[in-house]
Amino acid sequence: MATSESLLALKRRARRINRVLAEKYPYAHAELDFRNPFELLVATVLSAQTTDVTVNAITPLLFSRFPDARHMAEADTAELEAIIKPTGFFRAKTRNLLALATRLVDEYDGVVPGRLEDLVTLPGVGRKTANVVLGNAFGVPGITVDTHFGRLARRFGWTTSEDPVQIEFDVAELFEPRDWTMLSHRVVFHGRRVCHSRKPACGACPVANWCPSYGLGETDPVKAAKLLKYELAPGSEPLLERLLAETHRAAEIRMESQRRVP
């Protein structure tokens, strides 16, 4: 990893950022709705090139029709395509889901395996999806490198790589495995709410003091505050208060708030 910091200094700074993000987002969680490993696996495959909100909107119907791998393996292609069409690239995703479900039935008795080396052999499943499932459905530590995580890892100076696998390995050097899953949630939360791709809200960033990329975005605190999104956005104070008061219900509260917003 090309950096002027020593590895020890980088670890200390990285872990300080993680602690601050933990204080900022004690309600951070997987933003895909799921009740079991199969649902999370399917939802994560569907989340490629779309938003979690879109996926969450269609999965209730999807899983009412195809609640497990055996039902999905026998799904009518046209019906499956019609249900998942809002997520985009629905034909390719349908092919992957049918092949994935068939593989689960044929090789794993319809049960989602709990090992990365098995998960990455499934159609449509890469390391990112595998780590999402392992960390959130099986309690196995994993670093999930999506576009938000990769962007922030580079801005924080945790890596210089654009390759998701290399980013995962670089960041893994800096943290204890027990922190990997929640670190992933916190960094993604921060990327969606504060450290945006085009115009990060640097002046409203809680980790600005430890970020080598400070100044890339708006530094004026008043102007930066207007760039905040979701529960941090101006006017969303009641939602933020609820999330902070009931962190154990964060996913449910988020779903309620989304249903009220057209």
Short mmCIF file of C-alpha atoms in Angstrom, two decimals:
data_model
loop_
_atom_site.label_atom_id
_atom_site.label_comp_id
_atom_site.label_asym_id
_atom_site.label_seq_id
_atom_site.Cartn_x
_atom_site.Cartn_y
_atom_site.Cartn_z
CA MET A 1 0.00 0.00 0.00
CA ALA A 2 1.66 3.24 -1.15
CA THR A 3 1.48 5.73 1.73
CA SER A 4 3.79 8.08 3.60
CA GLU A 5 2.36 6.94 6.92
CA SER A 6 3.80 4.05 8.83
CA LEU A 7 1.49 1.05 9.07
CA LEU A 8 1.12 1.67 12.80
CA ALA A 9 0.14 5.32 12.29
CA LEU A 10 -2.28 4.33 9.53
CA LYS A 11 -3.88 1.71 11.77
CA ARG A 12 -4.30 4.22 14.60
CA ARG A 13 -5.87 6.82 12.32
CA ALA A 14 -8.12 4.26 10.63
CA ARG A 15 -9.34 2.90 13.95
CA ARG A 16 -9.99 6.40 15.23
CA ILE A 17 -12.17 7.04 12.17
CA ASN A 18 -14.04 3.79 12.84
CA ARG A 19 -14.67 4.78 16.47
CA VAL A 20 -16.03 8.17 15.46
CA LEU A 21 -18.25 6.64 12.78
CA ALA A 22 -19.54 4.16 15.38
CA GLU A 23 -20.55 7.10 17.58
CA LYS A 24 -22.11 8.91 14.62
CA TYR A 25 -24.04 5.91 13.29
CA PRO A 26 -24.89 3.61 16.22
CA TYR A 27 -27.91 2.56 14.16
CA ALA A 28 -25.87 1.43 11.12
CA HIS A 29 -27.16 -1.85 9.71
CA ALA A 30 -27.62 -3.83 6.52
CA GLU A 31 -30.03 -1.75 4.45
CA LEU A 32 -31.38 -4.71 2.51
CA ASP A 33 -34.40 -6.30 4.16
CA PHE A 34 -34.12 -10.05 4.78
CA ARG A 35 -35.30 -12.79 7.13
CA ASN A 36 -32.83 -15.57 6.31
CA PRO A 37 -29.60 -16.23 4.36
CA PHE A 38 -31.45 -17.09 1.13
CA GLU A 39 -33.37 -13.81 1.12
CA LEU A 40 -30.20 -11.81 1.80
CA LEU A 41 -28.30 -13.65 -0.93
CA VAL A 42 -31.02 -12.98 -3.51
CA ALA A 43 -31.51 -9.36 -2.42
CA THR A 44 -27.77 -8.69 -2.66
CA VAL A 45 -27.60 -10.14 -6.17
CA LEU A 46 -30.53 -7.90 -7.13
CA SER A 47 -28.88 -4.81 -5.60
CA ALA A 48 -26.25 -4.58 -8.34
CA GLN A 49 -26.62 -1.34 -10.31
CA THR A 50 -29.66 -0.20 -8.31
CA THR A 51 -30.60 1.08 -4.86
CA ASP A 52 -31.44 -0.91 -1.75
CA VAL A 53 -34.73 1.00 -1.60
CA THR A 54 -35.72 -0.38 -5.01
CA VAL A 55 -34.76 -3.92 -4.03
CA ASN A 56 -36.66 -3.69 -0.74
CA ALA A 57 -39.75 -2.55 -2.62
CA ILE A 58 -39.92 -5.70 -4.75
CA THR A 59 -38.63 -8.45 -2.44
CA PRO A 60 -41.86 -8.89 -0.40
CA LEU A 61 -43.69 -10.01 -3.55
CA LEU A 62 -40.66 -11.94 -4.79
CA PHE A 63 -40.30 -13.99 -1.62
CA SER A 64 -44.03 -14.53 -1.24
CA ARG A 65 -43.92 -16.26 -4.64
CA PHE A 66 -40.51 -17.90 -4.29
CA PRO A 67 -39.70 -18.29 -0.59
CA ASP A 68 -36.72 -20.63 -0.96
CA ALA A 69 -34.24 -22.02 -3.45
CA ARG A 70 -36.46 -24.93 -4.51
CA HIS A 71 -39.37 -22.65 -5.43
CA MET A 72 -37.10 -20.17 -7.20
CA ALA A 73 -35.34 -22.91 -9.17
CA GLU A 74 -38.75 -23.87 -10.59
CA ALA A 75 -39.88 -20.28 -11.24
CA ASP A 76 -41.38 -19.25 -14.55
CA THR A 77 -38.81 -17.05 -16.25
CA ALA A 78 -41.33 -14.46 -17.44
CA GLU A 79 -42.91 -14.13 -14.00
CA LEU A 80 -39.55 -13.74 -12.30
CA GLU A 81 -38.47 -11.14 -14.83
CA ALA A 82 -41.68 -9.16 -14.33
CA ILE A 83 -41.19 -9.02 -10.56
CA ILE A 84 -37.54 -7.94 -10.56
CA LYS A 85 -37.74 -5.65 -13.61
CA PRO A 86 -37.59 -2.43 -11.51
CA THR A 87 -34.07 -3.37 -10.35
CA GLY A 88 -32.66 -3.09 -13.86
CA PHE A 89 -30.67 -5.64 -15.91
CA PHE A 90 -33.56 -7.95 -15.04
CA ARG A 91 -32.91 -10.53 -17.74
CA ALA A 92 -29.33 -11.15 -16.64
CA LYS A 93 -30.39 -11.11 -12.99
CA THR A 94 -33.17 -13.58 -13.71
CA ARG A 95 -30.69 -15.95 -15.38
CA ASN A 96 -28.38 -15.65 -12.38
CA LEU A 97 -31.16 -16.22 -9.84
CA LEU A 98 -32.46 -19.29 -11.64
CA ALA A 99 -28.96 -20.73 -11.99
CA LEU A 100 -28.08 -19.81 -8.40
CA ALA A 101 -31.22 -21.42 -7.00
CA THR A 102 -30.67 -24.55 -9.10
CA ARG A 103 -27.08 -24.84 -7.87
CA LEU A 104 -28.23 -24.46 -4.26
CA VAL A 105 -30.77 -27.23 -4.72
CA ASP A 106 -28.44 -29.57 -6.61
CA GLU A 107 -25.28 -29.11 -4.56
CA TYR A 108 -26.33 -27.76 -1.15
CA ASP A 109 -29.76 -29.33 -0.61
CA GLY A 110 -31.36 -25.91 -1.03
CA VAL A 111 -29.37 -24.37 1.84
CA VAL A 112 -27.12 -21.32 1.43
CA PRO A 113 -23.57 -22.34 2.36
CA GLY A 114 -21.80 -20.44 5.11
CA ARG A 115 -18.30 -20.40 3.59
CA LEU A 116 -16.86 -17.78 1.27
CA GLU A 117 -15.16 -20.37 -0.93
CA ASP A 118 -18.55 -21.99 -1.59
CA LEU A 119 -20.54 -18.78 -2.00
CA VAL A 120 -18.27 -17.31 -4.67
CA THR A 121 -18.87 -20.34 -6.90
CA LEU A 122 -22.58 -19.52 -7.15
CA PRO A 123 -23.82 -17.71 -10.30
CA GLY A 124 -23.90 -13.94 -9.84
CA VAL A 125 -22.06 -14.08 -6.51
CA GLY A 126 -18.67 -12.41 -6.03
CA ARG A 127 -16.67 -11.59 -2.91
CA LYS A 128 -18.78 -8.52 -2.14
CA THR A 129 -22.03 -10.46 -2.12
CA ALA A 130 -20.43 -13.35 -0.26
CA ASN A 131 -19.12 -11.04 2.47
CA VAL A 132 -22.53 -9.36 2.82
CA VAL A 133 -24.15 -12.75 3.38
CA LEU A 134 -21.44 -14.07 5.68
CA GLY A 135 -21.31 -10.96 7.85
CA ASN A 136 -25.03 -10.33 8.16
CA ALA A 137 -26.64 -13.77 7.93
CA PHE A 138 -23.95 -16.00 9.45
CA GLY A 139 -22.00 -13.69 11.76
CA VAL A 140 -18.74 -14.42 9.91
CA PRO A 141 -16.58 -11.25 9.70
CA GLY A 142 -16.28 -9.77 6.22
CA ILE A 143 -15.46 -6.47 4.54
CA THR A 144 -18.01 -5.47 1.91
CA VAL A 145 -16.43 -3.35 -0.82
CA ASP A 146 -19.15 -1.58 -2.78
CA THR A 147 -18.72 1.71 -4.63
CA HIS A 148 -19.22 3.77 -1.46
CA PHE A 149 -16.76 1.73 0.59
CA GLY A 150 -14.12 1.80 -2.14
CA ARG A 151 -14.45 5.56 -2.59
CA LEU A 152 -14.12 6.30 1.12
CA ALA A 153 -11.30 3.81 1.67
CA ARG A 154 -9.29 5.71 -0.94
CA ARG A 155 -10.24 9.11 0.45
CA PHE A 156 -9.27 8.00 3.96
CA GLY A 157 -5.92 6.81 2.62
CA TRP A 158 -6.59 3.20 3.63
CA THR A 159 -5.80 2.04 0.10
CA THR A 160 -4.77 3.41 -3.26
CA SER A 161 -6.36 0.59 -5.23
CA GLU A 162 -9.42 0.62 -7.49
CA ASP A 163 -9.68 -3.17 -7.34
CA PRO A 164 -12.36 -4.34 -4.86
CA VAL A 165 -10.43 -7.45 -3.81
CA GLN A 166 -7.23 -5.48 -3.18
CA ILE A 167 -9.20 -2.83 -1.26
CA GLU A 168 -10.67 -5.59 0.91
CA PHE A 169 -7.22 -6.98 1.68
CA ASP A 170 -5.67 -3.53 2.30
CA VAL A 171 -8.43 -2.51 4.74
CA ALA A 172 -8.39 -5.90 6.46
CA GLU A 173 -4.78 -5.20 7.50
CA LEU A 174 -5.90 -2.15 9.47
CA PHE A 175 -8.70 -3.62 11.60
CA GLU A 176 -9.42 -6.62 13.76
CA PRO A 177 -11.70 -9.17 12.06
CA ARG A 178 -14.37 -8.62 14.72
CA ASP A 179 -14.78 -5.05 13.39
CA TRP A 180 -15.01 -5.85 9.68
CA THR A 181 -18.77 -6.26 9.27
CA MET A 182 -19.84 -3.20 11.25
CA LEU A 183 -17.01 -1.15 9.74
CA SER A 184 -18.50 -1.92 6.33
CA HIS A 185 -21.94 -0.68 7.40
CA ARG A 186 -20.56 2.50 8.98
CA VAL A 187 -18.40 3.46 6.01
CA VAL A 188 -21.26 2.84 3.56
CA PHE A 189 -23.64 4.84 5.77
CA HIS A 190 -21.15 7.71 5.82
CA GLY A 191 -20.64 7.54 2.07
CA ARG A 192 -24.37 7.77 1.41
CA ARG A 193 -25.04 10.54 3.88
CA VAL A 194 -21.95 12.76 4.02
CA CYS A 195 -18.99 11.75 1.83
CA HIS A 196 -20.76 11.86 -1.52
CA SER A 197 -19.08 11.03 -4.79
CA ARG A 198 -19.33 14.41 -6.50
CA LYS A 199 -19.57 16.87 -3.64
CA PRO A 200 -18.70 15.55 -0.19
CA ALA A 201 -19.93 17.59 2.77
CA CYS A 202 -16.47 18.07 4.29
CA GLY A 203 -17.61 20.92 6.54
CA ALA A 204 -20.18 18.64 8.20
CA CYS A 205 -17.97 15.55 8.41
CA PRO A 206 -17.32 14.08 11.88
CA VAL A 207 -14.01 12.53 10.77
CA ALA A 208 -12.66 15.60 8.96
CA ASN A 209 -9.75 15.91 11.42
CA TRP A 210 -8.43 12.48 10.41
CA CYS A 211 -9.22 12.56 6.69
CA PRO A 212 -6.38 13.36 4.26
CA SER A 213 -8.97 14.27 1.62
CA TYR A 214 -10.56 17.07 3.66
CA GLY A 215 -11.23 20.00 1.34
CA LEU A 216 -12.23 17.87 -1.62
CA GLY A 217 -15.80 19.02 -1.06
CA GLU A 218 -17.68 21.89 0.57
CA THR A 219 -15.86 23.04 3.74
CA ASP A 220 -18.24 25.78 4.85
CA PRO A 221 -20.26 24.20 7.70
CA VAL A 222 -23.54 25.89 6.77
CA LYS A 223 -23.28 25.03 3.09
CA ALA A 224 -22.04 21.52 3.86
CA ALA A 225 -25.00 20.84 6.17
CA LYS A 226 -27.34 21.41 3.22
CA LEU A 227 -25.63 18.56 1.35
CA LEU A 228 -26.42 15.94 3.99
CA LYS A 229 -28.83 13.18 2.99
CA TYR A 230 -31.28 10.73 4.55
CA GLU A 231 -31.81 11.10 8.30
CA LEU A 232 -29.02 13.69 8.53
CA ALA A 233 -30.64 15.99 5.97
CA PRO A 234 -32.16 19.26 7.18
CA GLY A 235 -35.77 18.63 8.18
CA SER A 236 -35.17 15.00 9.10
CA GLU A 237 -34.38 15.64 12.77
CA PRO A 238 -37.37 13.61 14.09
CA LEU A 239 -36.26 10.55 12.10
CA LEU A 240 -32.69 10.88 13.38
CA GLU A 241 -33.94 11.18 16.96
CA ARG A 242 -35.95 7.97 16.56
CA LEU A 243 -32.99 6.10 15.11
CA LEU A 244 -30.72 7.22 17.92
CA ALA A 245 -33.30 6.39 20.59
CA GLU A 246 -34.18 2.98 19.16
CA THR A 247 -31.06 1.66 17.47
CA HIS A 248 -32.33 -1.91 17.79
CA ARG A 249 -35.29 -0.99 15.56
CA ALA A 250 -33.30 0.96 12.99
CA ALA A 251 -34.20 -1.22 10.01
CA GLU A 252 -37.90 -1.15 10.89
CA ILE A 253 -37.89 2.61 11.44
CA ARG A 254 -36.12 3.14 8.13
CA MET A 255 -38.70 1.02 6.30
CA GLU A 256 -41.52 2.99 7.89
CA SER A 257 -39.96 6.29 6.82
CA GLN A 258 -39.47 5.08 3.24
CA ARG A 259 -43.08 3.95 2.96
CA ARG A 260 -44.19 7.48 3.83
CA VAL A 261 -41.99 8.98 1.14
CA PRO A 262 -43.34 8.54 -2.43
#
